[in-house]
Coordinates of C-alpha atoms (C1' of nucleotides) in Angstrom, one line a residue:
Chain R
M9 CA 93.3 44.7 59.2
S10 CA 94.4 46.5 56.0
S11 CA 98.0 45.3 56.2
G12 CA 96.8 41.8 56.8
E13 CA 94.9 42.0 53.5
T14 CA 98.1 41.6 51.5
F15 CA 98.7 38.3 53.3
D16 CA 95.4 36.8 52.4
P17 CA 96.7 33.6 50.8
R18 CA 94.3 33.7 47.9
Q19 CA 95.1 37.3 47.2
V20 CA 98.8 36.5 47.2
R21 CA 98.2 33.8 44.7
L22 CA 96.0 36.1 42.5
D23 CA 98.9 38.6 42.5
K24 CA 101.3 35.9 41.4
L25 CA 98.9 34.9 38.7
A26 CA 98.8 38.5 37.4
R27 CA 102.6 38.7 37.4
L28 CA 102.9 35.4 35.5
R29 CA 100.5 36.8 32.9
E30 CA 102.5 40.0 32.7
H31 CA 105.5 37.8 31.8
G32 CA 103.7 36.0 29.1
M33 CA 103.1 32.8 31.0
D34 CA 99.3 32.6 31.4
P35 CA 98.8 29.5 33.6
Y36 CA 95.4 28.8 32.1
Q37 CA 96.2 29.2 28.5
A38 CA 97.9 25.9 27.8
T39 CA 95.7 23.2 26.3
T40 CA 98.2 20.4 26.1
F41 CA 101.7 19.5 27.3
P42 CA 103.8 16.8 25.6
V43 CA 104.1 14.4 28.6
D44 CA 106.3 11.5 27.5
H45 CA 107.1 9.9 30.9
L46 CA 105.4 9.3 34.2
S47 CA 107.4 9.9 37.4
R48 CA 107.4 6.3 38.3
E49 CA 108.9 5.3 34.9
I50 CA 111.8 7.8 35.3
T51 CA 112.7 6.3 38.6
S52 CA 112.3 2.6 37.6
D53 CA 114.0 3.0 34.2
Y54 CA 116.8 5.2 35.4
D55 CA 119.5 3.1 33.8
T56 CA 118.1 3.7 30.3
L57 CA 116.9 7.2 30.9
E58 CA 120.0 8.7 32.5
G59 CA 121.1 11.6 30.4
Q60 CA 118.0 11.5 28.3
E61 CA 115.5 14.4 27.9
V62 CA 112.1 13.8 29.4
S63 CA 108.9 15.8 29.8
V64 CA 106.6 15.3 32.8
A65 CA 103.7 17.2 34.3
G66 CA 102.2 17.2 37.7
R67 CA 101.3 19.1 40.8
I68 CA 104.0 20.9 42.9
M69 CA 103.9 19.3 46.4
A70 CA 107.1 20.7 47.8
M71 CA 109.6 23.4 47.0
R72 CA 113.1 23.8 48.4
G73 CA 114.8 27.0 47.3
H74 CA 118.6 27.4 47.6
G75 CA 119.3 30.7 46.1
R76 CA 120.1 30.0 42.5
A77 CA 119.1 26.4 42.6
W78 CA 115.6 25.1 43.5
F79 CA 114.2 21.7 44.1
I80 CA 110.6 21.1 43.3
D81 CA 108.7 17.8 44.0
L82 CA 106.2 17.1 41.2
H83 CA 103.4 14.6 41.9
D84 CA 101.7 12.9 39.0
S85 CA 99.1 10.1 38.9
Q86 CA 101.8 7.5 39.5
G87 CA 104.1 9.0 42.1
R88 CA 106.7 11.7 42.7
I89 CA 109.7 13.0 40.8
Q90 CA 112.2 15.6 42.0
C91 CA 113.0 18.5 39.6
H92 CA 116.1 20.6 39.9
F93 CA 115.9 24.2 38.6
T94 CA 119.1 26.3 38.2
E95 CA 119.5 29.8 36.9
D96 CA 122.2 28.5 34.5
E97 CA 119.9 25.9 32.9
V98 CA 116.5 27.6 32.7
G99 CA 117.8 31.1 32.2
L100 CA 117.5 34.2 34.4
D101 CA 114.1 35.3 33.4
A102 CA 112.4 32.0 33.7
F103 CA 114.2 31.3 36.9
H104 CA 112.8 34.4 38.5
L105 CA 109.3 33.2 37.7
L106 CA 109.8 30.4 40.1
T107 CA 109.0 32.8 42.9
E108 CA 105.5 33.2 41.4
L109 CA 104.8 29.4 41.8
D110 CA 103.1 27.9 44.8
L111 CA 102.4 24.6 46.3
G112 CA 99.5 23.1 44.4
D113 CA 100.4 24.6 41.0
I114 CA 100.4 22.3 38.1
I115 CA 103.4 22.6 35.8
G116 CA 105.1 20.7 33.0
V117 CA 108.8 20.4 32.8
T118 CA 111.3 19.3 30.2
G119 CA 114.8 18.3 31.2
V120 CA 117.5 15.7 31.5
V121 CA 117.5 12.8 34.0
F122 CA 120.3 12.6 36.5
K123 CA 121.0 11.6 40.1
T124 CA 121.9 14.0 42.9
R125 CA 124.8 13.5 45.3
R126 CA 122.4 11.9 47.7
G127 CA 121.4 9.5 44.9
E128 CA 117.9 10.7 44.1
V129 CA 116.7 10.4 40.6
T130 CA 116.0 14.0 39.4
I131 CA 115.2 16.0 36.3
Q132 CA 117.6 18.8 35.5
V133 CA 115.0 21.2 34.2
R134 CA 115.7 23.0 30.9
S135 CA 112.3 24.6 30.4
F136 CA 109.0 24.6 32.2
Q137 CA 105.5 25.8 31.8
V138 CA 102.7 26.6 34.2
L139 CA 99.7 24.6 33.2
A140 CA 97.3 25.6 36.0
K141 CA 97.7 27.9 39.0
S142 CA 96.2 26.9 42.3
L143 CA 94.5 29.7 44.2
Q144 CA 93.9 27.7 47.3
D145 CA 96.3 26.4 50.0
L146 CA 96.9 22.6 50.1
P147 CA 96.4 20.7 53.4
D148 CA 99.4 20.3 55.7
K149 CA 102.1 18.4 53.7
R150 CA 103.3 16.4 56.7
H151 CA 100.1 15.3 58.2
G152 CA 97.8 15.3 55.2
L153 CA 94.1 16.1 55.6
K154 CA 92.8 14.8 58.9
D155 CA 89.5 16.6 59.4
V156 CA 87.0 13.8 58.6
D157 CA 84.3 16.2 57.5
L158 CA 86.6 18.0 55.0
R159 CA 88.0 14.7 53.8
Y160 CA 84.5 13.7 52.6
R161 CA 83.3 17.1 51.5
Q162 CA 86.5 17.9 49.5
R163 CA 87.6 14.4 48.6
Y164 CA 90.0 15.7 46.0
L165 CA 92.1 17.2 48.8
D166 CA 91.9 13.9 50.7
L167 CA 93.1 12.1 47.5
L168 CA 95.9 14.7 46.9
S169 CA 97.3 14.6 50.3
N170 CA 96.6 11.0 51.5
P171 CA 98.2 8.4 49.3
E172 CA 96.5 5.5 51.1
V173 CA 93.2 7.0 50.2
R174 CA 94.2 7.0 46.5
E175 CA 95.2 3.4 46.9
T176 CA 91.8 2.4 48.4
F177 CA 89.9 3.8 45.5
R178 CA 92.3 2.4 43.0
M179 CA 91.5 -1.0 44.6
R180 CA 87.8 -0.3 44.4
S181 CA 88.1 0.3 40.7
E182 CA 90.2 -2.8 40.2
T183 CA 87.7 -4.9 42.2
V184 CA 84.8 -3.8 40.0
S185 CA 86.8 -4.3 36.9
F186 CA 87.9 -7.7 38.0
L187 CA 84.4 -8.8 38.8
R188 CA 83.3 -7.8 35.3
R189 CA 86.0 -9.9 33.8
F190 CA 85.2 -12.8 36.2
F191 CA 81.5 -12.9 35.2
D192 CA 82.1 -12.1 31.5
Q193 CA 84.5 -15.0 31.3
R194 CA 81.8 -17.3 32.7
G195 CA 79.3 -16.4 30.1
F196 CA 77.3 -13.7 31.9
I197 CA 76.2 -10.6 30.1
E198 CA 76.1 -7.3 31.8
V199 CA 72.8 -5.3 31.5
E200 CA 71.4 -2.1 32.7
T201 CA 67.9 -1.9 34.2
P202 CA 65.9 1.1 35.3
V203 CA 66.6 3.2 38.3
L204 CA 63.3 5.0 38.2
L205 CA 60.4 2.7 39.0
T206 CA 56.7 2.9 39.7
L207 CA 57.2 0.2 42.4
A208 CA 60.3 -0.3 44.4
G209 CA 60.6 -4.0 45.0
G210 CA 63.2 -6.8 45.1
T211 CA 63.7 -6.5 48.9
E212 CA 62.1 -4.8 51.8
A213 CA 63.4 -1.3 52.3
R214 CA 62.0 2.2 52.2
P215 CA 62.6 3.9 48.9
F216 CA 63.3 7.5 47.8
A217 CA 60.4 9.0 46.0
T218 CA 60.4 11.5 43.1
H219 CA 58.1 12.8 40.5
H220 CA 57.9 12.7 36.8
N221 CA 56.5 16.0 35.6
A222 CA 55.5 15.1 32.0
L223 CA 53.6 12.0 33.1
D224 CA 52.6 13.6 36.3
M225 CA 53.3 10.5 38.3
D226 CA 55.3 9.6 41.4
L227 CA 58.4 7.4 40.8
Y228 CA 60.7 5.6 43.2
L229 CA 64.4 5.0 43.0
R230 CA 65.2 1.3 42.9
I231 CA 66.1 -0.4 46.2
A232 CA 67.3 -3.6 44.4
L233 CA 68.0 -4.9 41.0
E234 CA 66.2 -8.2 41.4
L235 CA 62.9 -8.0 39.6
H236 CA 64.1 -6.6 36.3
L237 CA 67.0 -9.0 36.1
K238 CA 64.5 -11.9 36.6
R239 CA 62.4 -10.6 33.8
L240 CA 65.5 -10.9 31.6
I241 CA 65.8 -14.6 32.7
V242 CA 62.2 -15.0 31.6
G243 CA 63.2 -13.3 28.3
G244 CA 65.7 -16.1 27.6
Y245 CA 69.1 -14.8 28.8
D246 CA 70.5 -17.6 31.0
K247 CA 73.2 -15.6 32.8
V248 CA 72.8 -11.9 33.5
Y249 CA 74.3 -9.5 36.0
E250 CA 74.2 -5.8 36.8
I251 CA 76.5 -3.6 38.9
G252 CA 74.6 -0.6 39.8
R253 CA 73.6 2.0 42.3
V254 CA 70.6 1.3 44.6
F255 CA 69.0 3.7 47.0
R256 CA 67.5 3.1 50.4
N257 CA 65.9 5.8 52.4
E258 CA 67.4 4.7 55.7
G259 CA 69.9 5.8 58.3
I260 CA 73.6 6.6 57.7
S261 CA 76.2 4.6 59.6
T262 CA 79.7 3.1 59.2
R263 CA 78.0 0.3 57.2
H264 CA 75.2 2.2 55.4
N265 CA 75.2 5.0 52.8
P266 CA 71.8 5.9 51.3
E267 CA 73.1 5.1 47.9
F268 CA 75.4 2.2 47.4
T269 CA 76.5 -0.3 44.8
M270 CA 75.1 -3.8 44.3
L271 CA 76.1 -6.6 42.2
E272 CA 73.2 -8.8 41.3
L273 CA 73.4 -11.8 39.1
Y274 CA 70.9 -14.5 38.0
Q275 CA 71.8 -17.8 36.4
A276 CA 69.2 -20.1 35.0
Y277 CA 69.1 -23.9 35.7
T278 CA 71.0 -23.7 38.9
D279 CA 70.0 -23.2 42.6
F280 CA 71.5 -21.7 45.7
H281 CA 74.1 -24.5 45.9
G282 CA 75.4 -23.5 42.5
I283 CA 75.5 -19.9 43.6
M284 CA 77.4 -20.8 46.8
S285 CA 80.1 -22.3 44.6
L286 CA 80.1 -19.3 42.4
V287 CA 80.5 -16.9 45.3
E288 CA 83.3 -19.0 46.8
D289 CA 85.1 -18.9 43.5
M290 CA 84.5 -15.2 43.1
L291 CA 85.8 -14.2 46.5
V292 CA 88.9 -16.3 46.5
S293 CA 89.7 -15.0 43.0
V294 CA 89.2 -11.4 43.7
A295 CA 91.4 -11.7 46.8
A296 CA 94.1 -13.4 44.9
E297 CA 93.9 -10.8 42.1
L298 CA 94.0 -7.8 44.3
L299 CA 95.9 -8.9 47.4
G300 CA 97.8 -11.9 46.0
S301 CA 96.5 -14.2 48.8
P302 CA 93.3 -15.8 49.9
V303 CA 94.2 -14.9 53.5
I304 CA 93.4 -11.3 54.4
T305 CA 93.3 -9.2 57.5
Y306 CA 90.3 -7.2 58.3
Q307 CA 90.3 -4.9 61.3
G308 CA 92.6 -7.2 63.1
S309 CA 90.9 -10.5 62.2
V310 CA 92.7 -12.9 59.9
I311 CA 90.2 -14.2 57.4
D312 CA 90.8 -17.1 55.1
L313 CA 88.7 -16.9 51.9
T314 CA 89.8 -20.3 50.7
P315 CA 86.7 -22.5 49.8
P316 CA 84.7 -24.3 50.9
Y317 CA 83.0 -22.1 53.4
A318 CA 81.1 -23.3 56.4
R319 CA 77.4 -23.9 55.9
I320 CA 75.2 -23.2 58.9
D321 CA 71.5 -24.0 59.1
L322 CA 70.0 -21.0 60.7
V323 CA 67.3 -23.0 62.6
E324 CA 69.7 -25.7 63.8
Q325 CA 72.2 -23.0 64.9
L326 CA 69.5 -21.1 66.8
L327 CA 68.6 -24.4 68.5
A328 CA 72.2 -25.0 69.5
K329 CA 72.6 -21.5 70.8
T330 CA 69.3 -21.1 72.6
G331 CA 67.8 -24.6 73.1
V332 CA 64.7 -23.5 71.2
R333 CA 63.6 -24.9 67.9
W334 CA 62.3 -21.9 66.0
T335 CA 59.7 -23.8 64.0
Q336 CA 57.9 -24.6 67.2
I337 CA 57.3 -20.9 68.0
R338 CA 54.1 -20.2 66.3
T339 CA 52.9 -16.7 67.2
D340 CA 54.3 -13.2 67.1
Q341 CA 53.7 -13.0 70.9
D342 CA 55.8 -16.2 71.5
A343 CA 58.5 -14.8 69.3
H344 CA 58.7 -11.6 71.3
Q345 CA 58.8 -13.6 74.5
F346 CA 61.6 -15.7 73.2
A347 CA 63.6 -12.5 72.3
E348 CA 62.9 -11.1 75.7
S349 CA 64.1 -14.3 77.4
L350 CA 67.4 -13.8 75.6
G351 CA 67.6 -10.1 76.7
I352 CA 67.0 -8.8 73.2
K353 CA 64.9 -5.8 72.7
T354 CA 62.5 -5.9 69.8
D355 CA 60.2 -3.4 68.1
P356 CA 56.7 -4.6 69.1
S357 CA 55.4 -4.1 65.5
L358 CA 57.7 -6.8 64.2
A359 CA 56.2 -10.1 63.1
R360 CA 57.4 -13.5 64.2
A361 CA 60.0 -14.1 61.5
Q362 CA 61.3 -10.6 61.7
V363 CA 61.9 -11.2 65.4
M364 CA 63.8 -14.3 64.5
D365 CA 65.9 -12.3 62.1
K366 CA 66.7 -9.9 64.9
I367 CA 67.6 -12.7 67.3
V368 CA 69.9 -14.3 64.7
S369 CA 71.6 -10.9 64.1
V370 CA 72.5 -10.8 67.8
V371 CA 73.1 -14.4 68.7
I372 CA 74.7 -15.8 65.6
E373 CA 75.9 -13.3 63.0
P374 CA 78.6 -11.5 65.0
E375 CA 80.4 -14.8 65.5
L376 CA 80.7 -15.5 61.8
I377 CA 84.2 -14.1 61.3
Q378 CA 85.4 -16.7 58.8
P379 CA 83.3 -16.9 55.6
T380 CA 80.1 -18.7 56.4
F381 CA 76.9 -19.4 54.5
L382 CA 74.0 -18.9 56.9
W383 CA 71.0 -20.5 55.3
H384 CA 67.4 -21.7 55.6
H385 CA 65.7 -18.4 56.2
P386 CA 62.0 -18.4 57.0
V387 CA 59.7 -17.9 54.0
D388 CA 58.0 -14.9 55.7
I389 CA 61.2 -12.8 55.4
S390 CA 62.1 -14.2 52.0
P391 CA 59.2 -13.3 49.8
L392 CA 61.1 -14.0 46.5
A393 CA 62.9 -17.2 47.5
K394 CA 61.9 -20.8 46.8
R395 CA 60.7 -23.0 49.6
D396 CA 62.7 -25.9 50.8
P397 CA 60.6 -28.9 49.7
K398 CA 61.5 -30.7 52.9
A399 CA 60.6 -27.8 55.1
P400 CA 58.2 -25.5 53.2
E401 CA 58.2 -22.9 55.9
L402 CA 61.9 -22.3 55.2
T403 CA 63.6 -21.3 52.0
E404 CA 66.6 -22.2 49.9
R405 CA 68.3 -19.0 50.8
F406 CA 71.6 -18.1 52.2
E407 CA 73.4 -15.0 53.4
L408 CA 77.2 -15.0 53.3
F409 CA 78.8 -13.5 56.4
V410 CA 82.4 -12.5 56.6
A411 CA 83.9 -10.6 59.6
G412 CA 80.5 -10.7 61.3
R413 CA 78.8 -8.8 58.4
E414 CA 76.5 -9.7 55.6
L415 CA 78.4 -9.6 52.4
A416 CA 76.0 -11.5 50.0
N417 CA 72.4 -12.7 49.9
A418 CA 71.3 -15.4 47.5
F419 CA 68.5 -17.9 46.9
S420 CA 67.0 -20.4 44.6
E421 CA 64.6 -18.0 42.9
L422 CA 60.9 -18.5 43.4
N423 CA 59.5 -19.3 39.9
D424 CA 56.0 -20.5 41.0
P425 CA 53.8 -17.5 40.0
L426 CA 50.9 -18.7 42.1
D427 CA 53.1 -19.0 45.3
Q428 CA 54.6 -15.7 44.4
R429 CA 51.2 -14.1 44.2
E430 CA 50.3 -15.5 47.7
R431 CA 53.6 -14.1 49.1
F432 CA 52.8 -10.7 47.8
V433 CA 49.3 -10.9 49.3
E434 CA 50.9 -11.8 52.6
Q435 CA 53.2 -8.9 52.3
Q436 CA 50.3 -6.6 51.7
R437 CA 48.6 -8.0 54.8
Q438 CA 51.7 -7.2 56.9
R439 CA 51.8 -3.7 55.5
L440 CA 48.2 -3.1 56.6
G441 CA 49.3 -4.4 60.0
G442 CA 51.7 -1.5 60.2
N443 CA 55.0 -2.9 58.9
Q444 CA 56.7 -0.2 56.9
E445 CA 59.2 -2.5 55.2
T446 CA 57.2 -5.0 53.1
H447 CA 57.5 -6.0 49.5
P448 CA 55.1 -4.2 47.2
F449 CA 52.6 -6.1 45.2
D450 CA 54.0 -6.2 41.6
E451 CA 51.4 -7.4 39.2
D452 CA 53.7 -6.8 36.2
F453 CA 56.4 -9.0 37.7
L454 CA 53.8 -11.7 38.4
T455 CA 52.8 -11.6 34.7
A456 CA 56.4 -12.2 33.7
L457 CA 56.6 -15.2 36.1
E458 CA 53.4 -16.6 34.6
H459 CA 55.1 -16.7 31.3
G460 CA 57.5 -19.2 32.8
M461 CA 60.9 -18.5 34.5
P462 CA 63.3 -21.4 34.5
P463 CA 64.7 -22.6 37.8
T464 CA 67.2 -19.9 38.6
G465 CA 69.8 -19.1 41.2
G466 CA 70.3 -15.4 42.2
L467 CA 72.9 -13.5 44.1
G468 CA 73.3 -10.0 45.5
V469 CA 76.7 -8.7 46.7
G470 CA 77.3 -5.4 48.4
I471 CA 80.2 -4.0 46.4
D472 CA 81.0 -1.3 49.0
R473 CA 81.2 -3.9 51.8
L474 CA 83.4 -6.2 49.6
V475 CA 85.7 -3.3 49.0
M476 CA 85.8 -2.5 52.7
L477 CA 86.8 -6.1 53.4
L478 CA 89.5 -6.0 50.7
T479 CA 90.9 -2.7 51.7
D480 CA 90.6 -3.2 55.5
S481 CA 88.3 -0.1 55.7
A482 CA 86.3 0.4 58.9
S483 CA 83.6 2.7 57.4
I484 CA 81.7 2.6 54.2
R485 CA 82.6 6.3 53.8
D486 CA 86.2 5.2 53.3
V487 CA 85.2 3.3 50.1
V488 CA 82.6 5.8 48.7
L489 CA 84.3 8.7 47.0
F490 CA 81.6 11.2 47.8
P491 CA 79.4 9.9 50.7
T492 CA 76.1 11.4 51.4
M493 CA 76.5 14.4 53.7
R494 CA 74.4 17.1 55.2
P495 CA 75.2 20.4 53.5
A496 CA 77.8 22.3 55.3
E497 CA 76.7 25.5 56.9
N498 CA 79.4 27.6 55.2
G499 CA 81.9 26.8 52.6
P500 CA 82.0 23.9 50.2
Chain H
rG30 C1' 65.9 8.6 68.3
rG31 C1' 69.6 7.9 72.8
rG32 C1' 74.8 8.1 75.0
rC33 C1' 79.9 9.6 74.7
rC34 C1' 83.6 12.6 72.3
rA35 C1' 85.4 16.5 69.0
rU36 C1' 85.1 21.6 66.9
rU37 C1' 91.2 27.0 68.7
rA38 C1' 95.5 30.5 62.6
rG39 C1' 95.0 28.2 55.7
rC40 C1' 96.6 22.8 57.6
rU41 C1' 98.2 19.6 62.0
rC42 C1' 97.7 20.5 67.0
rA43 C1' 99.0 22.6 72.4
rG44 C1' 96.4 25.8 75.7
rU45 C1' 97.5 24.1 83.5
rU46 C1' 92.9 25.5 89.0
rG47 C1' 88.5 30.4 85.3
rG48 C1' 93.3 35.2 85.6
rU49 C1' 97.3 40.2 82.1
rU50 C1' 98.2 40.9 75.2
rA51 C1' 95.7 32.8 73.0
rG52 C1' 100.7 29.6 71.3
rA53 C1' 103.9 25.8 68.3
rG54 C1' 105.2 23.3 63.6
rC55 C1' 104.0 23.5 58.6
rA56 C1' 102.1 27.0 55.0
rU57 C1' 102.3 32.5 53.7
rC58 C1' 105.4 37.3 53.2
rC59 C1' 110.7 39.7 53.3
rG60 C1' 116.2 38.7 53.3
rC61 C1' 120.5 35.0 52.6
rC62 C1' 122.0 30.4 50.3
rU63 C1' 123.7 26.4 43.0
rU64 C1' 122.9 18.8 44.6
rU65 C1' 118.6 19.9 48.9
rU66 C1' 114.8 16.5 50.5
rA67 C1' 110.4 17.1 57.3
rA68 C1' 116.7 21.6 53.6
rG69 C1' 118.8 25.4 56.7
rC70 C1' 119.6 30.5 58.9
rG71 C1' 117.5 35.6 60.1
rG72 C1' 113.0 38.5 60.3
rA73 C1' 107.4 39.5 59.7
rG74 C1' 102.1 38.9 59.4
rU75 C1' 98.1 35.7 60.6
rG76 C1' 92.4 34.1 65.1
rU77 C1' 84.2 35.8 65.2
rC78 C1' 88.7 30.0 70.1
rG79 C1' 81.9 26.1 65.7
rA80 C1' 77.1 29.5 66.8
rA81 C1' 73.8 31.9 70.4
rG82 C1' 72.7 32.7 75.3
rG83 C1' 74.1 32.4 80.6
rU84 C1' 77.2 32.3 85.3
rU85 C1' 81.4 35.4 86.9
rC86 C1' 85.1 41.2 88.7
rG87 C1' 87.1 38.1 84.7
rA88 C1' 85.3 32.6 80.1
rG89 C1' 89.2 29.2 74.8
rU90 C1' 88.4 27.0 79.9
rC91 C1' 82.2 26.4 83.7
rC92 C1' 76.5 25.9 82.4
rU93 C1' 72.3 25.7 78.7
rU94 C1' 70.6 25.4 73.7
rC95 C1' 71.8 24.7 68.7
rA96 C1' 75.0 23.2 64.3
rU97 C1' 78.4 19.9 62.0
rG98 C1' 81.3 15.5 62.3
rG99 C1' 83.1 10.9 64.7
rC100 C1' 82.3 6.4 67.7
rC101 C1' 78.8 3.3 70.2
rC102 C1' 73.6 1.9 71.0
rA103 C1' 68.3 1.6 69.1

RNA sequence: GGGCCAUUAGCUCAGUUGGUUAGAGCAUCCGCCUUUUAAGCGGAGUGUCGAAGGUUCGAGUCCUUCAUGGCCCA
């Protein structure tokens, strides 16, 4: 295939690169370009810019040659602007160099703003400079990049060719930025706590393990932010939050990525009722900020984020749905029988309260489309939450469900160090019984609690799921720029 | 872990009942064209049909295994 060799797209581009260099236009030499306008400004401010000289830079996304006049569409961060190149305006030598340009090249142009016969705002180019040559073909300009695998592995191509993807990630950025403003304005301070830990606590999940060479000890990546943020409440900060990556060594699905972003906050002298109000305020505010309305559409469901949200007692709701009062089921065996009577398969190693959690996830959670606080979780599956004084087997905890999915988890934080110690002991007992997902025994945290933590309300929000909701994305991979992937066999 | 689906040119996709030399659009290359815009017109090149086995006179097509991804379930 020796003749085909000359049509290898990359080789063609390398040849063009060499010719550009021969003509004194090295595409990789420029360090700056005096950009003074964005494409969008030129279109929106046409009335004042007509006849003015502007300089813009961007990526060539379309070329339409007409002999001695070429049209080139330039895309910059904000949009698209058409550029008109004529032999008369740019000069014969420069004009001939246009044939050495390709889709994907990055150029800077300087020229005068005008409108074509068809009425499109265009730059009549007087001079241009190649700022970077692309040696690779762009995805199909009509259809964009469709191959899901490639979209994730080479996200930059996805962003280049699919504008709605750029918009989703812009919304993600604005969401996080808004949340920071929201909490900062309410007197919270943002902190950073360690990712590498000797114990991975704060929830029940399997951690990633790694090793510190100098100290010759195993470390774990955090699975939650909780325990260190509470130490800061002990330390005298009344309102703290962290937005950070957590890591859970679990399966990958449309709702799970092994690393994801959590917002956790803790506020002293309030309880889970106070946190409910805060979450309501937060959600309706973020929707208003980003979408201009508290009413949003997610995967075909119309969801109204206007407070107040429904509050459903988990035990009462289970009674209403099944006719069984959970607190009267006393043994693991009875719990499994109950699940079986409902046609729900359960892992035999699960304990009583975990079986209930499973039943709730099937019988109740999927129906919670409108924002709903599901509260009153059993103490057995809430080792860090305060007991309800009126029902000590249950806790002052809620999970917020929207569109059938858990969006937030919160409780009145357990600040009784003796009860906390007993809870950890119980978790250890369950671990010995074969349960892989139990909370570790954290003596250092107990010491912090023994110094006295004020009554505190705490909250965790899955930022990825929040962004999914706000951007109507079906998969978490659509809101994570570079989702976890198996390495490709060949290629990138 | 289980089920279903997908994988064909750089990209987006066709490909009939198993039948000759695997196609289209875009992109690329050559030629023409000074207000086009999915520009147009004329010409050209482009394939390990995801991988490995198997059935068959003959496999992109049927079978098995594997890989990667998607959706659903656990």
